[in-house]
Each structure stands twice: as structure tokens, then as C-alpha cells.
CSV table of C-alpha atoms in Angstrom, one decimal:
chain,number,residue,atom,x,y,z
A,1,UNK,CA,10.4,-7.1,-50.3
A,2,UNK,CA,10.0,-3.4,-50.4
A,3,UNK,CA,12.3,-1.0,-48.5
A,4,UNK,CA,11.0,0.7,-45.4
A,5,UNK,CA,11.6,4.3,-44.5
A,6,UNK,CA,12.2,4.9,-40.7
A,7,UNK,CA,11.1,8.5,-40.1
A,8,UNK,CA,11.9,8.7,-36.4
A,9,UNK,CA,14.7,6.1,-35.9
A,10,UNK,CA,15.0,2.4,-36.5
A,11,UNK,CA,12.4,0.0,-35.1
A,12,UNK,CA,12.7,-3.7,-36.0
A,13,UNK,CA,9.2,-4.5,-35.0
A,14,UNK,CA,7.9,-1.5,-36.9
A,15,UNK,CA,9.6,-2.6,-40.0
A,16,UNK,CA,8.2,-6.2,-39.7
A,17,UNK,CA,4.7,-4.7,-39.2
A,18,UNK,CA,5.1,-2.5,-42.4
A,19,UNK,CA,6.1,-5.6,-44.4
A,20,UNK,CA,3.2,-7.5,-43.0
A,21,UNK,CA,0.8,-4.8,-44.0
A,22,UNK,CA,2.2,-4.8,-47.6
A,23,UNK,CA,2.1,-8.6,-48.0
A,24,UNK,CA,-1.2,-9.5,-46.2
A,25,UNK,CA,-3.6,-7.1,-48.0
A,26,UNK,CA,-4.1,-5.5,-51.4
A,27,UNK,CA,-5.6,-2.4,-49.7
A,28,UNK,CA,-3.3,0.5,-50.6
A,29,UNK,CA,-3.4,2.5,-47.4
A,30,UNK,CA,-3.1,0.7,-44.0
A,31,UNK,CA,-1.7,1.6,-40.6
A,32,UNK,CA,-0.7,-0.5,-37.5
A,33,UNK,CA,0.1,0.8,-34.1
A,34,UNK,CA,2.1,-1.0,-31.5
A,35,UNK,CA,3.3,0.1,-28.0
A,36,UNK,CA,7.0,1.0,-27.9
A,37,UNK,CA,8.6,-0.2,-24.6
A,38,UNK,CA,11.7,1.8,-25.3
A,39,UNK,CA,10.0,5.2,-25.2
A,40,UNK,CA,6.5,4.6,-23.7
A,41,UNK,CA,5.0,5.9,-26.9
A,42,UNK,CA,3.8,4.1,-30.0
A,43,UNK,CA,5.5,2.8,-33.2
A,44,UNK,CA,3.2,3.2,-36.2
A,45,UNK,CA,3.8,1.2,-39.4
A,46,UNK,CA,2.3,2.7,-42.6
A,47,UNK,CA,1.5,1.4,-46.0
A,48,UNK,CA,1.0,4.3,-48.3
A,49,UNK,CA,0.4,2.9,-51.8
A,50,UNK,CA,3.8,1.6,-53.0
A,51,UNK,CA,5.7,3.1,-50.0
A,52,UNK,CA,6.3,1.7,-46.6
A,53,UNK,CA,7.3,3.8,-43.6
A,54,UNK,CA,7.5,3.7,-39.8
A,55,UNK,CA,6.9,6.7,-37.5
A,56,UNK,CA,6.8,7.2,-33.7
A,57,UNK,CA,4.1,9.0,-31.9
A,58,UNK,CA,5.1,11.4,-29.1
A,59,UNK,CA,6.5,9.9,-26.0
A,60,UNK,CA,3.9,9.5,-23.2
A,61,UNK,CA,4.5,11.1,-19.8
A,62,UNK,CA,5.8,9.0,-17.0
A,63,UNK,CA,3.3,6.9,-15.1
A,64,UNK,CA,5.6,4.9,-12.9
A,65,UNK,CA,7.9,6.3,-10.3
A,66,UNK,CA,10.4,5.3,-7.6
A,67,UNK,CA,12.6,7.4,-5.2
A,68,UNK,CA,15.8,6.8,-3.4
A,69,UNK,CA,19.2,8.2,-2.5
A,70,UNK,CA,21.9,8.7,-5.2
A,71,UNK,CA,25.0,9.9,-3.4
A,72,UNK,CA,23.8,12.5,-0.8
A,73,UNK,CA,20.7,13.4,-2.7
A,74,UNK,CA,17.2,11.9,-2.9
A,75,UNK,CA,16.1,11.6,-6.5
A,76,UNK,CA,13.1,10.4,-8.4
A,77,UNK,CA,13.2,8.1,-11.5
A,78,UNK,CA,10.2,7.7,-13.8
A,79,UNK,CA,9.0,5.7,-16.8
A,80,UNK,CA,5.9,5.7,-19.0
A,81,UNK,CA,5.9,1.9,-19.3
A,82,UNK,CA,8.0,0.5,-16.4
A,83,UNK,CA,10.1,-1.2,-19.0
A,84,UNK,CA,13.6,-0.7,-20.3
A,85,UNK,CA,15.4,2.0,-18.3
A,86,UNK,CA,13.8,4.5,-16.0
A,87,UNK,CA,14.9,8.1,-16.5
A,88,UNK,CA,16.4,10.2,-13.7
A,89,UNK,CA,13.9,13.0,-13.3
A,90,UNK,CA,15.9,15.0,-10.8
A,91,UNK,CA,15.9,15.9,-7.1
A,92,UNK,CA,13.0,14.7,-5.0
A,93,UNK,CA,11.4,17.6,-3.1
A,94,UNK,CA,13.3,18.9,-0.1
A,95,UNK,CA,11.5,22.1,0.9
A,96,UNK,CA,8.0,20.9,1.8
A,97,UNK,CA,8.9,18.7,4.8
A,98,UNK,CA,8.8,15.5,2.7
A,99,UNK,CA,12.5,14.7,3.2
A,100,UNK,CA,11.6,11.5,5.2
A,101,UNK,CA,9.2,10.2,2.5
A,102,UNK,CA,10.3,6.7,1.3
A,103,UNK,CA,7.7,6.3,-1.5
A,104,UNK,CA,5.0,8.3,-3.4
A,105,UNK,CA,1.5,7.2,-2.5
A,106,UNK,CA,-1.3,6.9,-5.0
A,107,UNK,CA,-4.0,9.5,-4.5
A,108,UNK,CA,-6.2,8.6,-7.4
A,109,UNK,CA,-7.1,10.5,-10.6
A,110,UNK,CA,-3.6,9.8,-11.9
A,111,UNK,CA,-1.9,11.8,-9.1
A,112,UNK,CA,0.5,10.9,-6.4
A,113,UNK,CA,0.2,12.0,-2.7
A,114,UNK,CA,2.3,12.3,0.4
A,115,UNK,CA,1.7,13.8,3.9
A,116,UNK,CA,3.7,15.6,6.5
A,117,UNK,CA,3.0,15.9,10.2
A,118,UNK,CA,4.1,19.1,12.1
A,119,UNK,CA,3.8,19.3,15.9
A,120,UNK,CA,1.7,22.5,16.7
A,121,UNK,CA,1.6,22.2,20.5
A,122,UNK,CA,-0.8,20.4,22.9
A,123,UNK,CA,-4.5,20.2,23.7
A,124,UNK,CA,-6.0,19.0,27.0
A,125,UNK,CA,-8.0,15.8,26.9
A,126,UNK,CA,-10.9,14.6,29.1
A,127,UNK,CA,-8.3,13.2,31.5
A,128,UNK,CA,-6.6,16.5,32.0
A,129,UNK,CA,-3.5,15.4,30.1
A,130,UNK,CA,-1.7,17.5,27.4
A,131,UNK,CA,-2.0,15.6,24.1
A,132,UNK,CA,0.3,16.4,21.1
A,133,UNK,CA,-1.6,18.2,18.4
A,134,UNK,CA,-0.4,17.9,14.8
A,135,UNK,CA,-1.1,19.6,11.5
A,136,UNK,CA,-1.2,17.0,8.8
A,137,UNK,CA,-0.6,18.6,5.4
A,138,UNK,CA,-1.3,16.7,2.2
A,139,UNK,CA,0.4,17.3,-1.1
A,140,UNK,CA,-0.4,16.0,-4.5
A,141,UNK,CA,2.0,15.6,-7.5
A,142,UNK,CA,1.8,14.6,-11.1
A,143,UNK,CA,5.5,14.2,-11.9
A,144,UNK,CA,7.0,13.0,-8.6
A,145,UNK,CA,9.0,16.2,-8.2
A,146,UNK,CA,6.7,19.1,-7.7
A,147,UNK,CA,4.3,18.6,-4.8
A,148,UNK,CA,1.4,21.0,-4.5
A,149,UNK,CA,-0.2,21.7,-1.1
A,150,UNK,CA,-3.7,20.3,-1.2
A,151,UNK,CA,-5.4,20.4,2.2
A,152,UNK,CA,-4.6,20.1,5.9
A,153,UNK,CA,-6.3,18.8,9.0
A,154,UNK,CA,-5.6,18.4,12.8
A,155,UNK,CA,-4.7,15.2,14.4
A,156,UNK,CA,-4.0,14.3,18.0
A,157,UNK,CA,-2.5,11.5,20.1
A,158,UNK,CA,-3.0,10.3,23.7
A,159,UNK,CA,-0.5,11.7,26.3
A,160,UNK,CA,3.0,10.4,25.6
A,161,UNK,CA,2.4,9.2,22.1
A,162,UNK,CA,2.8,10.4,18.5
A,163,UNK,CA,0.2,10.6,15.8
A,164,UNK,CA,-0.4,7.7,13.3
A,165,UNK,CA,-2.8,7.6,10.3
A,166,UNK,CA,-3.8,5.5,7.4
A,167,UNK,CA,-4.4,6.7,3.9
A,168,UNK,CA,-7.0,4.9,1.7
A,169,UNK,CA,-6.2,5.5,-2.0
A,170,UNK,CA,-8.9,6.8,-4.3
A,171,UNK,CA,-11.7,4.8,-5.7
A,172,UNK,CA,-14.9,5.1,-7.7
A,173,UNK,CA,-17.9,3.8,-5.8
A,174,UNK,CA,-21.7,3.9,-5.9
A,175,UNK,CA,-24.3,2.7,-8.4
A,176,UNK,CA,-24.8,4.0,-12.0
A,177,UNK,CA,-25.9,7.6,-11.9
A,178,UNK,CA,-24.6,8.2,-8.4
A,179,UNK,CA,-21.0,7.3,-8.6
A,180,UNK,CA,-18.3,9.4,-6.9
A,181,UNK,CA,-14.6,9.6,-6.5
A,182,UNK,CA,-13.2,9.3,-3.0
A,183,UNK,CA,-10.0,8.9,-1.1
A,184,UNK,CA,-9.8,9.0,2.7
A,185,UNK,CA,-7.7,9.3,5.9
A,186,UNK,CA,-8.2,7.5,9.1
A,187,UNK,CA,-6.5,9.2,12.0
A,188,UNK,CA,-6.6,10.1,15.7
A,189,UNK,CA,-9.1,12.9,16.5
A,190,UNK,CA,-10.0,14.9,19.6
A,191,UNK,CA,-13.4,16.4,20.2
A,192,UNK,CA,-14.0,19.9,21.7
A,193,UNK,CA,-14.8,18.0,24.9
A,194,UNK,CA,-11.5,16.3,24.9
A,195,UNK,CA,-12.7,12.9,23.9
A,196,UNK,CA,-10.4,10.7,21.8
A,197,UNK,CA,-11.8,9.1,18.7
A,198,UNK,CA,-10.9,7.4,15.4
A,199,UNK,CA,-11.7,9.9,12.7
A,200,UNK,CA,-12.4,9.1,9.0
A,201,UNK,CA,-12.0,12.0,6.6
A,202,UNK,CA,-13.6,11.6,3.2
A,203,UNK,CA,-12.2,13.5,0.2
A,204,UNK,CA,-13.9,13.7,-3.2
A,205,UNK,CA,-11.2,15.9,-4.7
A,206,UNK,CA,-13.2,19.1,-4.2
A,207,UNK,CA,-14.2,19.0,-0.5
A,208,UNK,CA,-13.9,16.9,2.6
A,209,UNK,CA,-16.2,15.7,5.3
A,210,UNK,CA,-16.0,13.5,8.4
A,211,UNK,CA,-17.7,10.1,8.6
A,212,UNK,CA,-19.8,9.1,11.5
A,213,UNK,CA,-17.3,6.7,13.2
A,214,UNK,CA,-18.0,5.1,16.5
A,215,UNK,CA,-16.0,5.8,19.7
A,216,UNK,CA,-15.9,4.9,23.3
A,217,UNK,CA,-16.2,7.8,25.8
A,218,UNK,CA,-13.4,8.4,28.4
A,219,UNK,CA,-11.0,6.0,26.7
A,220,UNK,CA,-7.6,6.6,25.0
A,221,UNK,CA,-8.2,5.9,21.3
A,222,UNK,CA,-4.9,5.4,19.6
A,223,UNK,CA,-4.1,4.4,16.0
A,224,UNK,CA,-6.7,3.4,13.5
A,225,UNK,CA,-6.1,1.0,10.6
A,226,UNK,CA,-8.6,1.0,7.6
A,227,UNK,CA,-8.8,-1.3,4.7
A,228,UNK,CA,-11.1,-1.3,1.7
A,229,UNK,CA,-12.9,-4.6,1.1
A,230,UNK,CA,-14.9,-3.5,-2.0
A,231,UNK,CA,-15.9,-0.1,-3.4
A,232,UNK,CA,-17.4,1.9,-0.6
A,233,UNK,CA,-16.9,-1.0,1.9
A,234,UNK,CA,-14.3,-0.6,4.7
A,235,UNK,CA,-13.2,-2.3,7.9
A,236,UNK,CA,-11.5,-0.3,10.6
A,237,UNK,CA,-9.4,-1.7,13.4
A,238,UNK,CA,-9.1,0.9,16.2
A,239,UNK,CA,-6.6,0.7,19.0
A,240,UNK,CA,-7.3,1.7,22.6
A,241,UNK,CA,-4.6,2.1,25.3
A,242,UNK,CA,-4.6,1.9,29.1
A,243,UNK,CA,-3.3,5.0,30.9
A,244,UNK,CA,0.4,4.7,31.7
A,245,UNK,CA,0.2,7.4,34.4
A,246,UNK,CA,-1.4,7.7,37.8
A,247,UNK,CA,-4.6,9.6,38.7
A,248,UNK,CA,-6.5,8.7,35.5
A,249,UNK,CA,-10.3,8.7,35.2
A,250,UNK,CA,-10.1,6.1,32.5
A,251,UNK,CA,-11.9,2.8,33.3
A,252,UNK,CA,-8.9,0.6,32.5
A,253,UNK,CA,-10.9,-2.6,33.0
A,254,UNK,CA,-13.3,-1.5,30.3
A,255,UNK,CA,-10.6,-0.7,27.8
A,256,UNK,CA,-11.1,-3.1,24.9
A,257,UNK,CA,-7.6,-2.8,23.4
A,258,UNK,CA,-9.1,-3.2,19.9
A,259,UNK,CA,-12.4,-2.4,18.3
A,260,UNK,CA,-13.7,-3.2,14.8
A,261,UNK,CA,-16.2,-1.3,12.8
A,262,UNK,CA,-17.5,-1.5,9.3
A,263,UNK,CA,-18.9,0.9,6.7
A,264,UNK,CA,-20.9,0.1,3.5
A,265,UNK,CA,-21.6,3.6,2.4
A,266,UNK,CA,-18.1,5.0,1.7
A,267,UNK,CA,-17.4,5.8,5.4
A,268,UNK,CA,-20.4,8.0,5.9
A,269,UNK,CA,-21.7,5.8,8.7
A,270,UNK,CA,-20.2,2.9,10.6
A,271,UNK,CA,-21.5,-0.1,12.5
A,272,UNK,CA,-19.8,-2.2,15.2
A,273,UNK,CA,-18.3,-5.5,14.1
A,274,UNK,CA,-20.3,-8.6,14.9
A,275,UNK,CA,-17.3,-10.9,15.5
A,276,UNK,CA,-13.6,-10.5,15.8
A,277,UNK,CA,-12.7,-14.2,16.2
A,278,UNK,CA,-9.5,-13.6,14.2
A,279,UNK,CA,-8.0,-11.8,17.2
A,280,UNK,CA,-9.4,-14.3,19.8
A,281,UNK,CA,-6.0,-14.9,21.4
A,282,UNK,CA,-5.6,-11.2,22.1
A,283,UNK,CA,-9.1,-10.8,23.6
A,284,UNK,CA,-8.7,-14.0,25.6
A,285,UNK,CA,-5.3,-13.3,27.2
A,286,UNK,CA,-4.4,-9.6,26.9
A,287,UNK,CA,-7.6,-7.7,27.3
A,288,UNK,CA,-8.3,-9.3,30.7
A,289,UNK,CA,-4.8,-8.6,32.1
A,290,UNK,CA,-4.9,-7.3,35.7
A,291,UNK,CA,-5.0,-3.5,35.9
A,292,UNK,CA,-2.1,-3.1,38.4
A,293,UNK,CA,1.4,-3.3,36.9
A,294,UNK,CA,0.2,-4.5,33.5
A,295,UNK,CA,-0.5,-1.2,31.6
A,296,UNK,CA,2.9,-1.3,29.8
A,297,UNK,CA,2.5,-4.9,28.7
A,298,UNK,CA,-1.1,-4.3,27.6
A,299,UNK,CA,-0.1,-1.3,25.5
A,300,UNK,CA,2.9,-3.1,24.0
A,301,UNK,CA,0.5,-5.8,22.9
A,302,UNK,CA,-2.0,-3.3,21.4
A,303,UNK,CA,0.8,-1.5,19.5
A,304,UNK,CA,2.0,-4.8,18.1
A,305,UNK,CA,-1.4,-5.7,16.6
A,306,UNK,CA,-1.4,-5.4,12.8
A,307,UNK,CA,-3.9,-6.0,10.0
A,308,UNK,CA,-3.4,-6.1,6.2
A,309,UNK,CA,-6.2,-7.0,3.8
A,310,UNK,CA,-6.5,-8.0,0.1
A,311,UNK,CA,-9.8,-8.1,-1.7
A,312,UNK,CA,-11.1,-11.5,-2.8
A,313,UNK,CA,-14.6,-10.9,-4.0
A,314,UNK,CA,-17.5,-8.5,-3.4
A,315,UNK,CA,-17.7,-7.9,0.3
A,316,UNK,CA,-14.9,-10.4,1.2
A,317,UNK,CA,-11.2,-9.9,1.7
A,318,UNK,CA,-8.3,-11.9,2.9
A,319,UNK,CA,-7.0,-10.8,6.4
A,320,UNK,CA,-3.3,-11.0,7.2
A,321,UNK,CA,-2.9,-10.3,10.9
A,322,UNK,CA,-0.4,-10.1,13.8
A,323,UNK,CA,-2.2,-11.3,16.9
A,324,UNK,CA,-0.2,-10.8,20.2
A,325,UNK,CA,-1.1,-12.9,23.2
A,326,UNK,CA,0.0,-13.6,26.8
A,327,UNK,CA,0.9,-17.3,27.2
A,328,UNK,CA,0.7,-17.0,31.0
A,329,UNK,CA,-1.7,-14.1,31.6
A,330,UNK,CA,-1.4,-12.5,35.0
A,331,UNK,CA,1.6,-14.7,35.9
A,332,UNK,CA,4.5,-13.1,34.1
A,333,UNK,CA,5.1,-10.4,31.5
A,334,UNK,CA,5.9,-12.6,28.5
A,335,UNK,CA,4.3,-11.7,25.2
A,336,UNK,CA,4.2,-13.8,22.0
A,337,UNK,CA,2.4,-13.3,18.7
A,338,UNK,CA,0.8,-15.3,16.0
A,339,UNK,CA,0.7,-14.4,12.3
A,340,UNK,CA,-2.7,-15.5,11.0
A,341,UNK,CA,-4.8,-15.6,7.8
A,342,UNK,CA,-8.5,-15.0,7.9
A,343,UNK,CA,-11.5,-13.8,6.1
A,344,UNK,CA,-13.1,-10.4,6.4
A,345,UNK,CA,-16.8,-10.4,5.6
A,346,UNK,CA,-18.0,-6.8,5.2
A,347,UNK,CA,-21.7,-7.7,4.9
A,348,UNK,CA,-21.7,-9.9,8.0
A,349,UNK,CA,-19.2,-7.5,9.8
A,350,UNK,CA,-17.0,-10.4,10.8
A,351,UNK,CA,-13.3,-11.3,11.0
A,352,UNK,CA,-12.7,-15.1,11.2
A,353,UNK,CA,-9.3,-16.8,11.4
A,354,UNK,CA,-8.4,-19.7,9.1
A,355,UNK,CA,-4.7,-20.5,9.4
A,356,UNK,CA,-1.8,-19.7,11.7
A,357,UNK,CA,1.4,-19.1,9.7
A,358,UNK,CA,3.8,-18.3,12.6
A,359,UNK,CA,3.8,-18.4,16.4
A,360,UNK,CA,6.8,-16.9,18.3
A,361,UNK,CA,8.4,-13.8,19.6
A,362,UNK,CA,6.6,-10.6,18.9
A,363,UNK,CA,9.5,-9.0,16.9
A,364,UNK,CA,9.9,-12.1,14.8
A,365,UNK,CA,6.1,-12.1,14.1
A,366,UNK,CA,6.1,-8.5,13.0
A,367,UNK,CA,9.1,-9.1,10.7
A,368,UNK,CA,7.4,-12.2,9.3
A,369,UNK,CA,4.2,-10.2,8.6
A,370,UNK,CA,5.8,-6.9,7.4
A,371,UNK,CA,5.7,-7.7,3.7
A,372,UNK,CA,1.9,-7.4,3.5
A,373,UNK,CA,-0.4,-9.0,1.0
A,374,UNK,CA,-1.8,-8.0,-2.4
A,375,UNK,CA,-4.9,-9.0,-4.3
A,376,UNK,CA,-4.4,-10.6,-7.8
A,377,UNK,CA,-6.5,-12.5,-10.2
A,378,UNK,CA,-8.0,-15.5,-8.5
A,379,UNK,CA,-7.0,-14.7,-5.0
A,380,UNK,CA,-4.2,-13.0,-3.0
A,381,UNK,CA,-0.4,-13.2,-2.7
A,382,UNK,CA,1.0,-13.1,0.9
A,383,UNK,CA,4.6,-12.0,1.5
A,384,UNK,CA,6.2,-13.8,4.4
A,385,UNK,CA,9.6,-13.4,6.0
A,386,UNK,CA,10.3,-16.7,7.7
A,387,UNK,CA,12.6,-17.0,10.7
A,388,UNK,CA,15.1,-19.5,9.3
A,389,UNK,CA,17.6,-19.3,12.2
A,390,UNK,CA,17.6,-16.3,14.5
A,391,UNK,CA,15.8,-13.0,14.4
A,392,UNK,CA,19.0,-11.1,13.8
A,393,UNK,CA,19.6,-12.9,10.5
A,394,UNK,CA,16.2,-12.2,8.9
A,395,UNK,CA,17.6,-9.5,6.7
A,396,UNK,CA,19.8,-12.1,5.0
A,397,UNK,CA,17.0,-14.6,4.4
A,398,UNK,CA,14.8,-14.5,1.2
A,399,UNK,CA,11.1,-13.7,1.5
A,400,UNK,CA,8.6,-16.5,0.6
A,401,UNK,CA,5.4,-15.8,-1.3
A,402,UNK,CA,2.2,-17.7,-0.6
A,403,UNK,CA,-0.8,-17.7,-2.9
A,404,UNK,CA,-4.3,-18.3,-1.5
A,405,UNK,CA,-7.6,-18.3,-3.5
A,406,UNK,CA,-9.8,-18.2,-0.4
A,407,UNK,CA,-7.7,-17.7,2.8
A,408,UNK,CA,-7.9,-21.5,3.5
A,409,UNK,CA,-5.9,-23.4,0.9
A,410,UNK,CA,-2.3,-22.1,0.5
A,411,UNK,CA,0.3,-22.7,-2.2
A,412,UNK,CA,3.9,-21.9,-1.1
A,413,UNK,CA,6.1,-20.5,-3.8
A,414,UNK,CA,9.9,-20.9,-4.0
A,415,UNK,CA,12.0,-18.4,-2.0
A,416,UNK,CA,12.4,-15.0,-3.5
A,417,UNK,CA,15.4,-14.4,-5.8
A,418,UNK,CA,17.1,-11.9,-3.4
A,419,UNK,CA,17.5,-11.7,0.4
A,420,UNK,CA,15.1,-9.4,2.3
A,421,UNK,CA,17.5,-6.5,2.5
A,422,UNK,CA,17.8,-6.5,-1.3
A,423,UNK,CA,14.1,-6.9,-2.2
A,424,UNK,CA,11.5,-4.1,-2.0
A,425,UNK,CA,7.8,-3.8,-1.8
A,426,UNK,CA,5.7,-6.4,-3.7
A,427,UNK,CA,2.8,-4.8,-5.5
A,428,UNK,CA,0.6,-5.5,-8.5
A,429,UNK,CA,0.4,-3.4,-11.7
A,430,UNK,CA,-2.2,-5.7,-13.4
A,431,UNK,CA,-4.4,-8.6,-12.3
A,432,UNK,CA,-1.7,-11.1,-13.4
A,433,UNK,CA,1.5,-9.0,-12.9
A,434,UNK,CA,3.4,-8.6,-9.6
A,435,UNK,CA,6.4,-6.3,-9.4
A,436,UNK,CA,9.1,-5.7,-6.9
A,437,UNK,CA,12.2,-3.6,-6.9
A,438,UNK,CA,15.3,-5.6,-6.2
A,439,UNK,CA,19.1,-5.0,-6.1
A,440,UNK,CA,20.9,-7.4,-8.4
A,441,UNK,CA,24.1,-5.3,-8.8
A,442,UNK,CA,21.9,-2.3,-9.8
A,443,UNK,CA,18.5,-1.2,-8.6
A,444,UNK,CA,16.1,-3.0,-10.9
A,445,UNK,CA,12.4,-3.7,-11.2
A,446,UNK,CA,11.4,-7.4,-11.4
A,447,UNK,CA,8.1,-8.9,-12.4
A,448,UNK,CA,6.3,-12.1,-11.8
A,449,UNK,CA,3.4,-13.5,-13.9
A,450,UNK,CA,2.9,-16.6,-11.9
A,451,UNK,CA,2.0,-15.3,-8.4
A,452,UNK,CA,5.5,-15.0,-7.2
A,453,UNK,CA,6.7,-18.5,-8.3
A,454,UNK,CA,9.3,-17.0,-10.6
A,455,UNK,CA,10.7,-13.5,-11.3
A,456,UNK,CA,12.4,-11.8,-14.3
A,457,UNK,CA,14.0,-8.4,-14.7
A,458,UNK,CA,11.6,-5.9,-16.3
A,459,UNK,CA,13.4,-2.6,-16.0
A,460,UNK,CA,16.4,-0.8,-14.6
A,461,UNK,CA,15.5,1.8,-12.0
A,462,UNK,CA,19.1,3.2,-11.6
A,463,UNK,CA,22.6,1.9,-11.7
A,464,UNK,CA,24.0,5.0,-9.9
A,465,UNK,CA,22.8,4.3,-6.3
A,466,UNK,CA,24.8,2.6,-3.7
A,467,UNK,CA,24.4,-1.1,-3.0
A,468,UNK,CA,22.3,-1.9,0.1
A,469,UNK,CA,24.0,-3.3,3.2
A,470,UNK,CA,22.5,-5.9,5.5
A,471,UNK,CA,21.5,-4.4,8.9
A,472,UNK,CA,19.8,-6.1,11.8
A,473,UNK,CA,16.2,-4.9,11.9
A,474,UNK,CA,16.1,-4.0,8.2
A,475,UNK,CA,13.7,-6.3,6.5
A,476,UNK,CA,13.6,-4.9,3.0
A,477,UNK,CA,15.4,-2.7,0.5
A,478,UNK,CA,15.6,0.9,1.7
A,479,UNK,CA,16.1,2.9,-1.5
A,480,UNK,CA,14.3,2.6,-4.7
A,481,UNK,CA,12.3,0.1,-2.8
A,482,UNK,CA,8.8,0.7,-4.1
A,483,UNK,CA,7.1,1.3,-7.4
A,484,UNK,CA,4.3,3.9,-7.6
A,485,UNK,CA,1.9,3.4,-10.4
A,486,UNK,CA,0.0,6.6,-11.3
A,487,UNK,CA,-0.9,6.3,-15.0
A,488,UNK,CA,-0.7,3.9,-18.0
A,489,UNK,CA,-0.7,5.4,-21.5
A,490,UNK,CA,-1.6,8.8,-19.9
A,491,UNK,CA,-4.7,7.5,-18.2
A,492,UNK,CA,-5.2,7.2,-14.4
A,493,UNK,CA,-4.3,3.9,-12.8
A,494,UNK,CA,-6.7,2.3,-10.4
A,495,UNK,CA,-6.2,2.2,-6.7
A,496,UNK,CA,-6.0,-1.6,-6.7
A,497,UNK,CA,-4.4,-2.7,-10.1
A,498,UNK,CA,-4.3,-6.4,-9.1
A,499,UNK,CA,-8.0,-6.3,-8.4
A,500,UNK,CA,-9.4,-3.4,-10.5
A,501,UNK,CA,-13.0,-4.1,-9.4
A,502,UNK,CA,-12.1,-3.5,-5.7
A,503,UNK,CA,-11.6,0.2,-6.3
A,504,UNK,CA,-14.0,0.8,-9.1
A,505,UNK,CA,-17.7,0.0,-8.9
A,506,UNK,CA,-18.0,0.2,-12.7
A,507,UNK,CA,-16.1,-3.1,-12.9
A,508,UNK,CA,-17.9,-6.3,-12.0
A,509,UNK,CA,-16.3,-8.3,-9.1
A,510,UNK,CA,-15.5,-12.0,-9.4
A,511,UNK,CA,-18.0,-14.5,-8.2
A,512,UNK,CA,-16.6,-17.1,-5.8
């Protein structure tokens, strides 16, 4: 066995590769590259005639990030591979108004994004009420520390409320020869005539334009929620509130509470949903509530509505929803809520329910649902936070993952390895790989390759941050709680790593 020269430090795997090159072929000059999880670069084994050596290529830049408090300072840690040990990259920004940010969002093109909202003053709406006006400022980042101002836009909110918005990460959509990059915001707008509407702002990286969303005149449009079903296909759930003040010109009886609209051209145009059966309990019991004395109950129910989505196939997505309802409509002021699974069909513009996972108090339903869902190879993983005993103890219970290939059949996984307050956001970094930050004595990153059935430690985020403490109303890890995936091997990640086809029209979708 020939000796091996290690030019840039010892690598056991590199040495074995060099010996293999020497013994497996008489060719005098050979080379084998292998990813180096310790550095994020590559180990290269060389056969140079009678000599064997191992070198290392330059370390790749970080592509994975997480942020959290270490002592009194918020810091960002990064890694090129999300393996081994993350490196503390320094103080997270504190001078651009991003101090309340809990995670870096994925913009697209290998860049991160976050948004700030600054109250500018008020604007008068059609009902003569002063509505808060906000400047939403976007920032992009490549390294998780330096955030560069990108663009800003105005958002509004009905009288007495704050602004809410949804960001849709970047995608590539369109046919060959006409493909384009796009990310988007859905937010609360106000026309020059004072009409509230749900705005959809499209951004191609160079410029921005508003999509032609639908809106109801003389109604109080509140928060919009938008989800991508396939490249260029979206579903938008829009909330509408009843006036909580006297002397209003709003036709409260006509207020729908919720509307659903769909787009199949990247948000340029929108069409009304054909069916929203998934939310039937809401429309059957909340929307018809009497006008007098029920505005607060109605608005509470609207604000408790929630929708997550995970792509399943071209034009179809799993719906994971919170559906509030009144068990005794018009008799008392009791609200309950169901957590349901369903199917979103973008082509038919429908949302149909399939299974009810929970039925109980509204707060418990929101906690149960709060973990969201994520698309993976073959279906979707749903994160649930079951109510084992009482609502005030949910933080001490472990989450439970469900896998569904179609929104109908469900496989329940074993409870998660940590209680809710020590487990972060479950996301995907590949079609078969889920990840979640967890606290196991240090802030670590765990991975699952069997849809959440089992977990193993993948990397150390930091061992310098404080241990989390269980608090009532805290349903997940608070610091170093999310992994942001921007790049792999220096190349931009996709917007939906678990279902790459769902954010890139160059990739063929699965056929169910």
C-alpha cells in the first residue's frame, strides 16, 4: 500500500479514495472528488503516477442559516452543508428595524429576505374612518448579516386593526421560452377612493406590478393568505370583517367573512373560487350570525381562520385548515373550531374537506394546527400538536407528525423526540429529508428521512445559547427555531425543496 500525502490536512475518506484509485485501475493519472461535510467544500483524491495525494478545494459559502439570542445579543449561525457544526457569523442586524425578526425568509435566487412595517399615519376609507397606513420595507441578504434595502410599498388596515401580509417565496414559472422568476406579497390595500382590497404584488427581481385581484366594494377587507399550488398557480383566502363601530355604511349582512380566489397566470388575473366546502361549518354558522351584538364574535371567528397548503401534484395541494364555527348560532356567544384536512384543486377552483383531525376550543385548535405542513416526496407531512390533557400544558407535550399521500389516508408517526417548547419549525431540504431545530442540551439540527417517524442529530447550531423554558402559550422553540435554506454548493435553493417541481416549471410534477 502506497503512502498518501495530505496537502490540506488529514482526511480518512480522502485517503481511502486515493488507495482505491491506485488499486482499481492501471491508468496513471486519476482524480476523485467527494463532498466534505466538515467544511462544506470538497476532498479531492489524486493518483499522479507513482504518487498519491489528497487536497481540499476552497470552502463553499454558507447556504444554511439560523438566528437566535446568545446572551443579550441576537446572532446568526451559518453552514455550507448543514452538517457538523454551524459557525457563529456574528451579530444579526439591529439597525434596519429587523430586531423582531425570528427567521430569515427565502426570497429566491439564493438570497434571503425580511420585511419591516413602519406606521406612517392614517388614511380615510370609504366609511369615513381613519385607517392605519404602513410602509412595508423589504430587505435582501446573502449572508444573513447584511440586509440591503430592496423595495417598499404601502399597506393599510381597517379601522382599529394592524396590517398583515403573506410573502410567497420565489419560483420559476411559465413554459419553455417564456419562463420568468417571481416572488410576491399579498397584503391589505386601499384604493384612492378608500376601498379596501386584497393586493397581490408581483416581483421579478427587477420590477413590480399589481395583480388583478377581486374585491368587494364597501366592505372591510382584512388579512389575505396566499399559497402556491404549482408554478404560477395560487389560491388566496381573503378575510372580511364586520364594522365594530356605529354609524357604518357597510352592509354587514352581505359581509362574507371569507372569500377564495384563484390564479393560474402567476397572479396577473384572479377568478372567484367555485367551492369552499372545506370551510362549510364557518359559512353555515358564523356568516349568518345576527347583525346586532354579534360583530365581535363574527370578527373573532374570521381572525381565527387559518390555511396552510402543501403541493401534492400539478394543480392539487393538501389543505390544512382551522375552521371556526358557532355550535349554537344566534343563541349564545360560544365559538369552537375544527382542524381539517382537504384538497385544493386549482384547476377546478375548489377546496373540499376530507378529514377532521380536531374539534374543540378555538385556542386549542390554533395550537394543534400551528406547526403547519410541508410537501415531500409522495405526499405531505402534517405537524400536529395534540391536546393530551389541558391547553395550558401543550408546550410540554411532543408534536405528532402525520403523513398523507392524498389528503384522505393518513399515517400517524410516533411522537416527536422533544416537547413542543424544545422543537422548532419542521421544513424540508430535499424531497426525502425533513429537518427541525431542537434543544437536546444544545441547540441542534435534527433530520428525518422517513417522513417524521424517526429523527437523528445532523448538526450543532450552537451550544452557547440558553436553554428554553416552558411557558404557557409557547408552542415551539423560540431561538434558533428555524433553518433557512438559501443555497447548496453555492447554487440557489428552490422555494419548495421538498417538492422542487412546485416552484420550478422546468421540473416535471408527479402524476397521481
